[in-house]
Structures are given as C-alpha cells and as structure tokens.
XYZ file of C-alpha atoms in Angstrom:
576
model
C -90.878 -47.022 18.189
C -91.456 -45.532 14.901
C -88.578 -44.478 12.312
C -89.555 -41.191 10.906
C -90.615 -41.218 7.594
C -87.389 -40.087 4.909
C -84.531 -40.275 7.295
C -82.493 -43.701 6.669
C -81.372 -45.860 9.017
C -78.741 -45.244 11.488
C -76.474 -47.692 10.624
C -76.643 -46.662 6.692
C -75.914 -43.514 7.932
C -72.759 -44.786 10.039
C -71.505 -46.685 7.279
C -71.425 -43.769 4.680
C -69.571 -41.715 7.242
C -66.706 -44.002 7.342
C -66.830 -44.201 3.757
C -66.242 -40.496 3.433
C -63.387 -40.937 5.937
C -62.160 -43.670 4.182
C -62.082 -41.403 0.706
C -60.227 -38.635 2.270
C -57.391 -40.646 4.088
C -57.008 -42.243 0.112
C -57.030 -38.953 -1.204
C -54.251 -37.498 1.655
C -52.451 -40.688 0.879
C -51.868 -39.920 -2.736
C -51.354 -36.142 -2.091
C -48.573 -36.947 -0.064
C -47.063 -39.979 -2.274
C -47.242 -37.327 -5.007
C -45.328 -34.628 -3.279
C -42.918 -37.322 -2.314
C -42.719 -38.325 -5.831
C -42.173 -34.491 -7.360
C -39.387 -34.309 -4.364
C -37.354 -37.097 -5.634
C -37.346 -36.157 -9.272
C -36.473 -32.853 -7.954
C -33.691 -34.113 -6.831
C -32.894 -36.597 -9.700
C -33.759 -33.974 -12.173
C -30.859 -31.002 -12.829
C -32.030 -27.544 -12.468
C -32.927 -26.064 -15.333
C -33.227 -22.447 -14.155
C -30.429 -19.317 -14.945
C -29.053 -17.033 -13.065
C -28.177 -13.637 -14.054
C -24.284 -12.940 -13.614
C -24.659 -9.555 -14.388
C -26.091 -8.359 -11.404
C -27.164 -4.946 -13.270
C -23.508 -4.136 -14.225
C -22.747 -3.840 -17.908
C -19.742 -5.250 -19.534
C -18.827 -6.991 -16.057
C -15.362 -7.837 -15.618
C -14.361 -11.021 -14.700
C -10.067 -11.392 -12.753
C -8.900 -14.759 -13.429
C -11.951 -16.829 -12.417
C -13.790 -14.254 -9.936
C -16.103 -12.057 -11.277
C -15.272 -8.444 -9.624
C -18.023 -5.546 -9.010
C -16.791 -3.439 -11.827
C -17.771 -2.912 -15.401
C -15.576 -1.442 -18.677
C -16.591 0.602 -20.598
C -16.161 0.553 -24.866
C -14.508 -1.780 -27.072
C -11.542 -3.018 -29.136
C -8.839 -0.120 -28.652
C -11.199 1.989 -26.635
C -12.192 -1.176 -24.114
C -11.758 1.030 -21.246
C -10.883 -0.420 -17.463
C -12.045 1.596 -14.518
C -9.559 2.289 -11.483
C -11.363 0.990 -9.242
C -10.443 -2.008 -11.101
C -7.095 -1.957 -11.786
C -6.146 -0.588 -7.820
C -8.445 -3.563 -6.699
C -6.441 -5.971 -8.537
C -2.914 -4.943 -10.243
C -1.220 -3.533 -7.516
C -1.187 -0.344 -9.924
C -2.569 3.058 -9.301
C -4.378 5.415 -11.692
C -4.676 9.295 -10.987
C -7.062 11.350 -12.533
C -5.753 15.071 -12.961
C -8.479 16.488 -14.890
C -7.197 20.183 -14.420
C -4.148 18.623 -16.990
C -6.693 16.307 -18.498
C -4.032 13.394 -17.893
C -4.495 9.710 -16.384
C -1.016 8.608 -14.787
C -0.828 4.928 -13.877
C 1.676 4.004 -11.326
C 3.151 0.802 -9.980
C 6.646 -0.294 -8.750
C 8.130 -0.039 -12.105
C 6.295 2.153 -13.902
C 5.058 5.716 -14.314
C 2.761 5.960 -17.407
C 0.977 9.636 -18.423
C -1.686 9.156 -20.631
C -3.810 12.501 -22.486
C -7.315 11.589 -22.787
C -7.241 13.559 -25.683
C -5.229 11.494 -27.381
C -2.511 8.734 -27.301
C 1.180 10.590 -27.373
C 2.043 10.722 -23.537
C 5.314 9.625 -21.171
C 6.383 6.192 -20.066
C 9.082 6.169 -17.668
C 10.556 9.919 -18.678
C 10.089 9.080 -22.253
C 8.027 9.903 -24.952
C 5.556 7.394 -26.008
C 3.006 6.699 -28.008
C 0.492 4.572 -26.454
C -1.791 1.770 -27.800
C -4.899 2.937 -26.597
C -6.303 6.239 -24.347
C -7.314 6.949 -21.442
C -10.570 8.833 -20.133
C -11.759 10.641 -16.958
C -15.785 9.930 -16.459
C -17.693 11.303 -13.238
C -13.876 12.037 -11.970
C -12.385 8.374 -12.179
C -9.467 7.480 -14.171
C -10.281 5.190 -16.934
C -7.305 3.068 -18.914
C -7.602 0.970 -21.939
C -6.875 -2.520 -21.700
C -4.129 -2.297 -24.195
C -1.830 0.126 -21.987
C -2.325 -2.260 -19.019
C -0.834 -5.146 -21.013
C 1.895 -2.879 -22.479
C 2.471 -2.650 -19.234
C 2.712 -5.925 -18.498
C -0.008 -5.975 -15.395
C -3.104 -8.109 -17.817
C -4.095 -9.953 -20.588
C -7.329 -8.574 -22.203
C -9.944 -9.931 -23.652
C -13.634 -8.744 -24.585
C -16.447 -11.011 -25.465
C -18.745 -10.584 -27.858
C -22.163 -11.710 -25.966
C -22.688 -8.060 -23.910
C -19.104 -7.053 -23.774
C -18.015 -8.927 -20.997
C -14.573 -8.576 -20.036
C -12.152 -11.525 -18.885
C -8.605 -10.004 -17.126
C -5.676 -12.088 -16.316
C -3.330 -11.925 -13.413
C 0.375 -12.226 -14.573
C 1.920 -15.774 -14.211
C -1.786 -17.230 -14.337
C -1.826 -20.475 -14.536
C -4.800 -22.521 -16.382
C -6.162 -25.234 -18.741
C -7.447 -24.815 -22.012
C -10.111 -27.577 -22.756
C -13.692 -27.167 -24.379
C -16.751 -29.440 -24.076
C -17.117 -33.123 -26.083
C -18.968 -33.308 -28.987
C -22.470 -34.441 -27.885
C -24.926 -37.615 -29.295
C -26.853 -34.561 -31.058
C -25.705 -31.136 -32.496
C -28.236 -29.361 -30.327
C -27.620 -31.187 -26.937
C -25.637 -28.408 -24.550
C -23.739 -28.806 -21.677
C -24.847 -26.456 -18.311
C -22.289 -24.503 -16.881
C -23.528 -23.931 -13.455
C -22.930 -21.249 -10.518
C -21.808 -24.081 -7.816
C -20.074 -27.189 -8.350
C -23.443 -28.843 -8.075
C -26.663 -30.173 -10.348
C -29.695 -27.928 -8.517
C -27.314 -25.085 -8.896
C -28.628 -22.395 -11.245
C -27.475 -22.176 -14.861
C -25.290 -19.363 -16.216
C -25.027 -20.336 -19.518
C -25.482 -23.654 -21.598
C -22.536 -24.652 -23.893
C -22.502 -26.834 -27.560
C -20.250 -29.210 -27.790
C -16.891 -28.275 -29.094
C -17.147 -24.767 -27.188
C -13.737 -23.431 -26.036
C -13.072 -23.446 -22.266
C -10.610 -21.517 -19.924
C -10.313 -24.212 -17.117
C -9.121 -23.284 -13.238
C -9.658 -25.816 -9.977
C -11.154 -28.619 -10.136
C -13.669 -29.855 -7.438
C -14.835 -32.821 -7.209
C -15.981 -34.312 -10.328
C -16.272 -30.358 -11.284
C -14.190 -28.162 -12.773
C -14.578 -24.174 -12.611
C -14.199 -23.094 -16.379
C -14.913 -19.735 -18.241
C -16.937 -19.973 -21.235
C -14.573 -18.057 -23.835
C -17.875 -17.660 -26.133
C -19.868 -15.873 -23.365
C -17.723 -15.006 -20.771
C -20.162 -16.684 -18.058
C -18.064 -18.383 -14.941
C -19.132 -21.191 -13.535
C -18.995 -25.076 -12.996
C -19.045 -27.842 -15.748
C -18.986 -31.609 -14.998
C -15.568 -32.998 -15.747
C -16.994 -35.798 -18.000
C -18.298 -33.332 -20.555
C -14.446 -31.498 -20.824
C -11.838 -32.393 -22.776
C -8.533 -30.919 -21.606
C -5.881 -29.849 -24.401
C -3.335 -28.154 -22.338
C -1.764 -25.665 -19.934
C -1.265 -22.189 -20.374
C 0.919 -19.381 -17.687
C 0.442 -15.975 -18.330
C 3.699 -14.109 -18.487
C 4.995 -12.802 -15.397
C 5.441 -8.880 -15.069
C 8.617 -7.803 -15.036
C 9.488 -5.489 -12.516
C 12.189 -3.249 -12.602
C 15.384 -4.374 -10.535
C 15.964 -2.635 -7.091
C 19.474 -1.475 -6.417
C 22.128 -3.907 -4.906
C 22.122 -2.092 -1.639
C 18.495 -2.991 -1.629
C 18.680 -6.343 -3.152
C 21.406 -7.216 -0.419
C 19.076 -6.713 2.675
C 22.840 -4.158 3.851
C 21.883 -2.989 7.670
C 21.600 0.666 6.985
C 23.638 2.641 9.664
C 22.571 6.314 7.934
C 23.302 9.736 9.500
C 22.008 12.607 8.294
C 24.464 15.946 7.510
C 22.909 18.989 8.236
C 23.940 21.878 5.602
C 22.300 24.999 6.661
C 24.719 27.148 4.826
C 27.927 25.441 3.575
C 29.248 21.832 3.307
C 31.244 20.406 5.510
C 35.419 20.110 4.815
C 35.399 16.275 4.312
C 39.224 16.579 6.420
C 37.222 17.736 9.343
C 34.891 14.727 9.237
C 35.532 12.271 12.138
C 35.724 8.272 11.421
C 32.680 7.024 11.554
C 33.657 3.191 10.929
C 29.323 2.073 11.502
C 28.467 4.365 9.174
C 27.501 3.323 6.138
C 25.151 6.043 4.679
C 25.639 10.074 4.510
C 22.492 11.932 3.999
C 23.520 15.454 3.514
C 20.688 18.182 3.443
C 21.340 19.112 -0.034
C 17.903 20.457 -1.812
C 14.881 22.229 -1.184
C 11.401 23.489 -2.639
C 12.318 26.908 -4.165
C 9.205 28.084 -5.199
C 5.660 27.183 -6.132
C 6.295 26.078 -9.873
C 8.521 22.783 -8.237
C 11.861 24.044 -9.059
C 14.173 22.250 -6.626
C 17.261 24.928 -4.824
C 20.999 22.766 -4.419
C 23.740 22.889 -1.684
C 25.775 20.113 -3.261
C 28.744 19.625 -3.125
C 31.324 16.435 -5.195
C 33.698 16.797 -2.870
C 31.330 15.348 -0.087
C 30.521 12.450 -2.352
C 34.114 11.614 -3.332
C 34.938 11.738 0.048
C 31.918 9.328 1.021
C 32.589 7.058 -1.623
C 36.102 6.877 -0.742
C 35.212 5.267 2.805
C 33.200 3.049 1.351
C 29.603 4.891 2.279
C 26.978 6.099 0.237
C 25.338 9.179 0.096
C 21.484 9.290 -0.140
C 20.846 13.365 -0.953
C 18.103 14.537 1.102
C 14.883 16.777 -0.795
C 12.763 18.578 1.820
C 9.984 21.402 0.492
C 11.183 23.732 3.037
C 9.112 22.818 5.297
C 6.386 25.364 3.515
C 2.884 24.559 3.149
C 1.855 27.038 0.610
C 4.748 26.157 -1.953
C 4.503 22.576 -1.109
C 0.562 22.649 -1.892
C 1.376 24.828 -4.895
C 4.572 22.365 -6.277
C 2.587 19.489 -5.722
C -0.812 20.995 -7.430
C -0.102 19.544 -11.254
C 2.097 17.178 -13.088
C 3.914 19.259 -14.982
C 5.179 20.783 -11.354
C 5.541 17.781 -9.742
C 7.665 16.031 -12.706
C 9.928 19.512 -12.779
C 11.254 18.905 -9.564
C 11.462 15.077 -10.461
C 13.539 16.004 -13.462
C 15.932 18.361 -11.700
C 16.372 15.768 -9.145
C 17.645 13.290 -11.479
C 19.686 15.802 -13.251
C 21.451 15.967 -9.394
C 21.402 13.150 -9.318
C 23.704 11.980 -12.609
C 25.369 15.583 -11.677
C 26.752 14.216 -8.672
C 26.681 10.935 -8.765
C 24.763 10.366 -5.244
C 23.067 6.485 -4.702
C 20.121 7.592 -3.231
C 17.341 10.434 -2.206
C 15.640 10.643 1.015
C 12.719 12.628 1.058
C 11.919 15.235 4.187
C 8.447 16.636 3.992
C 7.347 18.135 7.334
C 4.181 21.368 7.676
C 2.100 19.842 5.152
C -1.781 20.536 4.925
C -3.353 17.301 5.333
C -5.511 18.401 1.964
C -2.353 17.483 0.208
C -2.087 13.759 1.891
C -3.396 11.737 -1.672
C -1.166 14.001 -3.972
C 2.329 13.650 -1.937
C 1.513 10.024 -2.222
C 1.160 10.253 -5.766
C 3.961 12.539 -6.566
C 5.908 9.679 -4.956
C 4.648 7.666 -6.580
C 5.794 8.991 -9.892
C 8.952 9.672 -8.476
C 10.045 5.966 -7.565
C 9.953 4.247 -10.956
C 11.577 7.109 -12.699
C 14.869 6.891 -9.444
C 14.844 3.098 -9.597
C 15.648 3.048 -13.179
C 18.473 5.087 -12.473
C 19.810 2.641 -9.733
C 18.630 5.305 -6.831
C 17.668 4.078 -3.145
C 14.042 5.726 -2.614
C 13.683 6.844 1.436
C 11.137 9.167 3.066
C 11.220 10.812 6.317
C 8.257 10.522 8.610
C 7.387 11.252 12.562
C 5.810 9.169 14.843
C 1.858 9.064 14.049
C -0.024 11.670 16.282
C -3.612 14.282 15.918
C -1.296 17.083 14.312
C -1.894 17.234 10.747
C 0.948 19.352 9.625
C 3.543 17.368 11.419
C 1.455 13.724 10.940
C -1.738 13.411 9.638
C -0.844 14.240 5.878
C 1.675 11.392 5.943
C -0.186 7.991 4.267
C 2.651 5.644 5.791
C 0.814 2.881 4.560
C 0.463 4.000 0.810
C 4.156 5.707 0.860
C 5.538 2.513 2.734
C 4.532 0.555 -0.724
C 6.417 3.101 -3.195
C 9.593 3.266 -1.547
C 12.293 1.402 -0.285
C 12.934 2.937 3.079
C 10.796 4.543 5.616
C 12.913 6.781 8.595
C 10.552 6.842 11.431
C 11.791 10.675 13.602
C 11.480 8.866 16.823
C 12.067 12.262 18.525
C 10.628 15.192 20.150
C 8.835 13.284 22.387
C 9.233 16.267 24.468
C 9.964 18.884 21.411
C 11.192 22.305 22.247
C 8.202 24.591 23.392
C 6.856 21.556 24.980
C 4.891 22.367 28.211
C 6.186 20.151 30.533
C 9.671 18.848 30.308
C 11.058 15.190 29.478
C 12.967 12.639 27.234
C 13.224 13.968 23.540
C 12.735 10.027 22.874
C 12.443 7.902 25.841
C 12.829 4.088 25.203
C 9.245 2.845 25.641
C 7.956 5.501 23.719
C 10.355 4.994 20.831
C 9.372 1.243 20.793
C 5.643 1.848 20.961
C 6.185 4.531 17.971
C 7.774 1.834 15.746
C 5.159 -0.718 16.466
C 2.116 1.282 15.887
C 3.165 2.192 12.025
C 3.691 -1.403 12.450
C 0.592 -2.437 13.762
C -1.608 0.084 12.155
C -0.196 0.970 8.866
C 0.930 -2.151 7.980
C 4.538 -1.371 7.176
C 6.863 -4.477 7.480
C 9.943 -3.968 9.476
C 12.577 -4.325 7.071
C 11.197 -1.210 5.708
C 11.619 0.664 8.646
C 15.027 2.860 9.610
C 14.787 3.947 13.599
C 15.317 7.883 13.722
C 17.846 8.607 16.747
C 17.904 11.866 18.711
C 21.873 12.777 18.808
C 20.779 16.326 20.707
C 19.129 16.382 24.292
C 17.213 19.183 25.854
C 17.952 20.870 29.112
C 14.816 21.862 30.619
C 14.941 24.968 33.001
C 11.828 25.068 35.458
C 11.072 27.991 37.114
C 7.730 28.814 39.699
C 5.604 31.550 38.658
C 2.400 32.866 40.238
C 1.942 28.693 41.308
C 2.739 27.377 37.962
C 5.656 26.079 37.109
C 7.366 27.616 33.276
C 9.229 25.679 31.605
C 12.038 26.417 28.768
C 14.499 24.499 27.060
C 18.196 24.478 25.384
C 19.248 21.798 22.784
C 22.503 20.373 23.038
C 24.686 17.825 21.354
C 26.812 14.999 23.289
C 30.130 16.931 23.633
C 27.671 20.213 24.921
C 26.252 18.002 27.945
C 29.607 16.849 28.790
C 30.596 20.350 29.149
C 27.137 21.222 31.220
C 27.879 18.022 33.811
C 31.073 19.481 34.327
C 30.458 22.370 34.456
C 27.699 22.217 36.866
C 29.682 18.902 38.601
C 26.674 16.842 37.996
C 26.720 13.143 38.081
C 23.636 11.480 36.098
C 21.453 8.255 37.176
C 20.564 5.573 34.622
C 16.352 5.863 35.040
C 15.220 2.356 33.818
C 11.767 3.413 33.017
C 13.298 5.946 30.133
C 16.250 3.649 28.954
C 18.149 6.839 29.987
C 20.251 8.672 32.024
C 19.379 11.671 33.960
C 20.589 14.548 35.568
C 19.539 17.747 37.168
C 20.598 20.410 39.229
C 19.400 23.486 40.879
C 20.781 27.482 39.899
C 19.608 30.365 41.352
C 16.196 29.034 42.167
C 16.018 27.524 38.741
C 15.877 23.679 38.221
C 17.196 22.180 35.176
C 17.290 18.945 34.252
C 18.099 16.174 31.341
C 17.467 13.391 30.224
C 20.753 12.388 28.303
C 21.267 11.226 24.397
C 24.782 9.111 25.225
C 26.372 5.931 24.375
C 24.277 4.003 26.916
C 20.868 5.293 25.156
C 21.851 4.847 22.131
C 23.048 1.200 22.375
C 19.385 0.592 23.672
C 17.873 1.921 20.878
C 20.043 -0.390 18.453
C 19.346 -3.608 20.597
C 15.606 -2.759 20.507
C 15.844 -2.414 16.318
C 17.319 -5.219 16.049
C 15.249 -7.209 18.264
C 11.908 -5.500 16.299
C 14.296 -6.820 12.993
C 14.231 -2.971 11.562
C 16.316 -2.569 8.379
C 18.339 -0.101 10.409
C 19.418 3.049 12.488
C 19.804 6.520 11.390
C 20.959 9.267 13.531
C 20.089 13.281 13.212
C 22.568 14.410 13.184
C 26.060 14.340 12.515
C 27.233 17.390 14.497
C 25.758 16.393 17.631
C 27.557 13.594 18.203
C 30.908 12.936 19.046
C 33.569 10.495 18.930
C 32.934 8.210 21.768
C 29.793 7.707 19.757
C 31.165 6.797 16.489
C 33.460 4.183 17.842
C 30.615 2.402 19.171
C 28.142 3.020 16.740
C 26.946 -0.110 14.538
C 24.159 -2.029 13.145
C-alpha cells in the first residue's frame, strides 16, 4: 500500500494528539491551582474595600452604637434633631404647631415651648430662655441638640468629617479607649462593619485616635470613631482601654405618693349637675377612698374652663381620709372642644385655670371626661394631655382620663388614642357600661360580666395598656326595658334607675329576680298591661363580681358612676 505523498504517519499523528491533550490538562491544572491559590490569600488577606455608612442620608445620626435612619440638620447651636428622631428614641414627643409657629416637646416630666423665631419660650409654666431653637421644615418639628440635653434626654455631639451626629441614651454606659501607637506613623487600624476581617471597611484609624468603646465580641470590640463618627468593629489588640464612662440618668419628675404607693383606688364619681352635695347628707362610704366630683367644664371655644366647686366638699373628703380627684369634661361639645383644643395658647388657658383650681381648692387630683369628640381631633387631645401632665405632676396632682370601651363610633371611641394617653397619665377609667345604652334597640345588661371582662382585656391586648393603669368603670344604675309588639316588631324603651329605685320596682311589682350565670347578674321581669319589662340588676351580687374579676385581671382599681345611685347596702360592702 502506498502512503500518500505529504500526510505523516499515523502514529506521528497519534502521538501529537496526546501531546495537545497532555498541554491542556497542564494548563487546567495550573488554572485551577491558581484559583485555589487567589482563594486562600483571599481568605488570609483582610478586605480592603469600604462601605458607605451614609446610605444617602446627610449628617446621619448615630443612638448609642446603632446608627438610626435619620439625619440633623445644621451645626453648633443650630445642630438641629428631627422628631422622628427624638420620638424614635427619647421617649419624648415634639409637636409642630405651625399656625403658632411653636415646637412643644413633651415627655413625663416635661413640657418645653420653643418659637422658631427665636429662643425665649416656656419650660414647665415658666419663662425660659432656651439654649438653642427650634424649626418646622416640610411640617416636622425640628429641636436643637442643646434643648434635648437641657432637658436631660441626650448628650450631643457633632463631628467634623460630614456632620455626623453621635446621641447618647441617659445612664449609657461605655469605654473610652483609642487605638496603639503603630510600628509607623502612617500604618492605620480598620474599623470594620462586622466583627470580622473580609468585612468591609468604614473608616481606617491612626494610632492614638480616640475611641467610644461598647460590647465586645470575640476578640472584637464595637467602637465609634470620635474623629469620624463611623461605627463599626476594631480588633481588641489594636485598643487600649482608659476607662468607663455613664451618662447621667434623666431625672424624672416624682409621681405623687398615692401613685408611688401602688393605693387600690376605690373612686366614685359625684355627679353635680346643679349644686354640691351637703357633705351631712353623704352616707359612709368606709371603701371609698377617692371622690371625683363633676366640678368643671369647657365654657367656650377660647379654652376657658366653667367651676361648680365647692371647699366644703373637699374638707369634708379630706376629713374621712379620701381624696378628691376634680373631674374636667368639655361638655361633651364637639365644636368647642375642636375649637379649645385648636392652638396652644387655648389649650394652656384651660391648663392654667385648672391649676389655679386646683391650688384654689386644694383637690389631689383631675380626672379628665372627654366624650362627642371628632375623631379629627384624636392627635391634638393626646397632645394637650400631654402638656397637661408635667405641668399637674409638678404640683403633686394624680393625672386620670375617662375612656369607653373601644368600638366603630368615633365620637364616643375612635378619637380616644388609649395607647398614647395610657403613657401620659397615671390612671385610665375604662366606662365599662352601656353595653345596652339607653335608645338601644334591643334590650339587655348595661354591663354584663363577660362583656366587661372582654372590654378590659382588649385595651389590654390591643393598646397595650398595663393593668395597673387601668380603673374598672361600674354601672351603679340599671335599665328597665319595656317591650311592646307593634305591627310584628317588637319596640323597645327604657328607664334608668339606681339600686334603692329597683328595690322599689321588685316590690312594687312583687317580683323575685334569678341570678343568670351567663351575665354575672340577676334578672327580673314581669308583664303589665301587655307590656313586658325586664332587668338585668346592678346589686351587691354584680358588683362583687366585677371586683373579684379586677382583681384577678390585677387592675389598679374600681370606680363606680355614680354616687347617687347607690345605696347603703352597697357601701358597706364595697372595697378594693
């Protein structure tokens, strides 16, 4: 056979093949063993990449160690903190009334009205002059630094490098320490965003550079640089520690001794339409341990307050050892409450008469009573509360407020912020009543004993309002229900009576009730002329289940409305 003529061999041919095979398992080898070898010094190697802490927010603000999602605004005297901030973190409100061009900062123990055109405002009821202003931008409340630490909820301080901010918590506690002098004047330390090498970089530190030091983790500690401002991790062998430092506690104003003493409230409420009460008429009440007579009222839109007090009441209260917590209502008037409520200078008028009452007559307490409010004016009743608590507590005042049972109606539910208003004062009275109120369409219990317990929980449950806050409303009036068939519909009506007037109708009508265990209640009815008419009875048997069931929910107390329905049967057994 003959080769033809230019081709080579076939086994030269076969042999270069594997050659070429041969070349590219080499070259795959060392492509591999390289990748290997740029993984591991990958991993030996630190990361040498930043991160921006920023995140597109100017002059960020750090709390403590965390960096938050706000930014300030200015510098020096004019370093400006934005509510969102302070609200997020201080436990301290800011309102921004721009129709008085004021910013009013709120907290347990302080009400502070700052002009943001200039510094002269109010702390507490008194004139001050503060350190710093305030400002209202795109319709939030802006403070500067310097009033928060005046009062007492931060320590400032601003960083040159891009303004960054650094706010402390009061009673902070931290290290001071900065970084060891390095082998070479330009060596720097990283401080990293995880306690770990390959983390990124926020900022690289020179030795001797001052540190604020929190946790440690690890061989790690969390540190803020006090040059930059960055937050982040530094190895523990490049720190030296010098020390510890607490930030001063707030001080909070003191509560009043009937709050400070945790005293089982046993409160009913006086009703004084017209005229007080003779205090010789008044039966013994020995459970009793608050009178909350129905003193003042909204008079008119400008927040001047209308009186019905009366000493004698007091001295006679005070005598038997009880004290008297003045109830405020605003009439029970939407258009002068939204009106009273509209500016500061109303709202602190009827503060300011209040406390004149209150030195006046020496009452230990106010319990407020707003009922027919527009739900528009839910944030400002909160903040005229607000205002209104420091302002009584310095005065030594117990700070109540009424509310009902949370339903759709937003005159008579929606417009109350429980949650908000729980945080302000000391005392919440939940109207567990009128579970069945007067025009209601079918009849039943004006507060049946499930009901009353599921209306405690749920501001419980939902508004987050501790127990020990809460006072249980009691019903001391029942309703008897008349019935009557019309055209195949059944009308109904009602009367409300007190405990002697149902006494009086059983008798009368030679009725004997039945305890109903699925109300907690007794009941009665009878039948008149075609007309049925039934109860379901407030009496010393409903009652007493109502006190077992706040004290087995651990509620700071009972409070009964009101006075003149009960009777003396009641009294005697009355107690928390």
């Amino acid at each position: 056979m003959k080769r033809q003529a230019g081709r080579p061999p076939m086994r030269r041919r076969q042999a270069k093949k594997k050659k070429g095979f041969g070349r590219l398992v080499l070259l795959a080898g060392l492509i591999l063993l390289a990748i290997s070898l740029w993984k591991g010094i990958q991993e030996w190697l630190p990361n040498q990449q930043f991160a921006n802490q920023d995140d597109g927010i100017s002059q960020r603000i750090a709390w403590n160690d965390q960096l938050t999602a706000y930014g300030a605004k200015g510098s020096g005297k004019e370093l400006l903190i934005p509510a969102g901030a302070i609200e997020d973190y201080m436990s301290t409100y800011v309102w921004a009334e721009q129709q008085s061009n004021l910013v009013i900062v709120t907290n347990d123990s302080n009400t502070a009205v700052i002009p943001v055109d200039g510094n002269k405002g109010i702390w507490n009821g008194q004139s001050h002059t503060w350190s710093g202003t305030a400002d209202i931008i795109d319709g939030e409340g802006y403070v500067a630094a310097s009033i928060l630490e005046e009062l007492g909820v931060t320590r400032s301080k601003q960083f040159k490098v891009d303004g960054k901010v650094e706010l402390l918590a009061p009673g902070t506690n931290y290290d001071q320490g900065k970084i060891k002098l390095q082998k070479r004047a330009d060596d720097k330390v990283a401080l990293r965003e995880e306690p770990d090498k390959h983390a990124l970089m926020v900022a690289e530190l020179f030795g001797d550079t001052e540190l604020k030091l929190w946790d440690a983790e690890g061989e790690w500690f969390k540190a803020t640089d006090q040059v930059s401002g960055a937050v982040g991790y530094v190895q523990r062998s490049e720190v030296e520690q010098s020390g510890a430092v607490q930030v001063p506690e707030r001080k909070s104003m003191e509560l009043p001794d009937f709050v400070k003493q945790n005293i089982p409230i046993n409160l009913t409420w006086e009703a004084v339409y017209t005229r007080n009460p003779k205090t010789s008429s008044l039966p013994d009440m020995p459970g009793v341990n608050v009178i909350s007579p129905t003193w003042f009222s909204l008079e008119d839109g400008q927040g001047n307050v209308k009186s019905k007090a009366d000493a004698d009441l007091v001295d006679w209260a005070h005598a038997e050892g009880k004290q008297v917590w003045a109830l405020y209502s605003n009439s029970f008037d939407p258009d002068l409450t939204r009106e009273a409520l509209s500016t500061y200078e109303r709202r602190n008028r009827t503060t300011q008469q209040l406390l004149h009452y209150a030195e006046q007559y020496r009452f230990d307490g106010l319990n407020i009573d707003f009922e027919n409010v527009n739900v528009n004016e839910r944030e400002v009743l909160t903040q005229w509360v607000r205002e209104l608590t420091p302002l009584l507590r310095q005065e030594g005042l117990v700070v109540s407020i009424d509310v009902t049972g949370k339903s759709s109606s937003g005159n008579w539910s929606m417009f109350l912020d429980r949650a908000n208003l729980a945080k302000s004062v000391d005392y919440m009275m939940v109207m567990a009543y009128d579970e069945h109120w007067a025009a209601s369409p079918k009849a039943g219990s004006v507060a049946s004993l499930p009901w009353t317990e599921q209306t405690m929980q749920r501001i419980m449950d939902e508004d987050q309002v501790p127990a020990s806050k809460l006072v249980l409303g009691m019903p001391l009036y029942m309703r008897i229900w008349t019935e009557t068939e019309q055209n195949g519909k059944t009308e109904v009506k009602s009367k409300a009576v007190g405990m002697t007037g149902i006494k009086e109708w059983l008798q009368e009508h030679k009725v004997t009730p039945e305890f109903m265990e699925d109300v907690g209640q007794n009941y009665a009815e009878v039948t008149v002329d075609g007309e049925r008419m039934r109860v379901w009875i407030e009496d010393e048997t409903s009652i007493q289940a109502r006190v077992d069931m706040a004290k087995r929910m651990g509620l700071a107390g009972v409070a009964t409305w009101a006075r003149t329905f009960g009777d003396e049967s009641l009294w005697s057994m009355l107690h928390y």
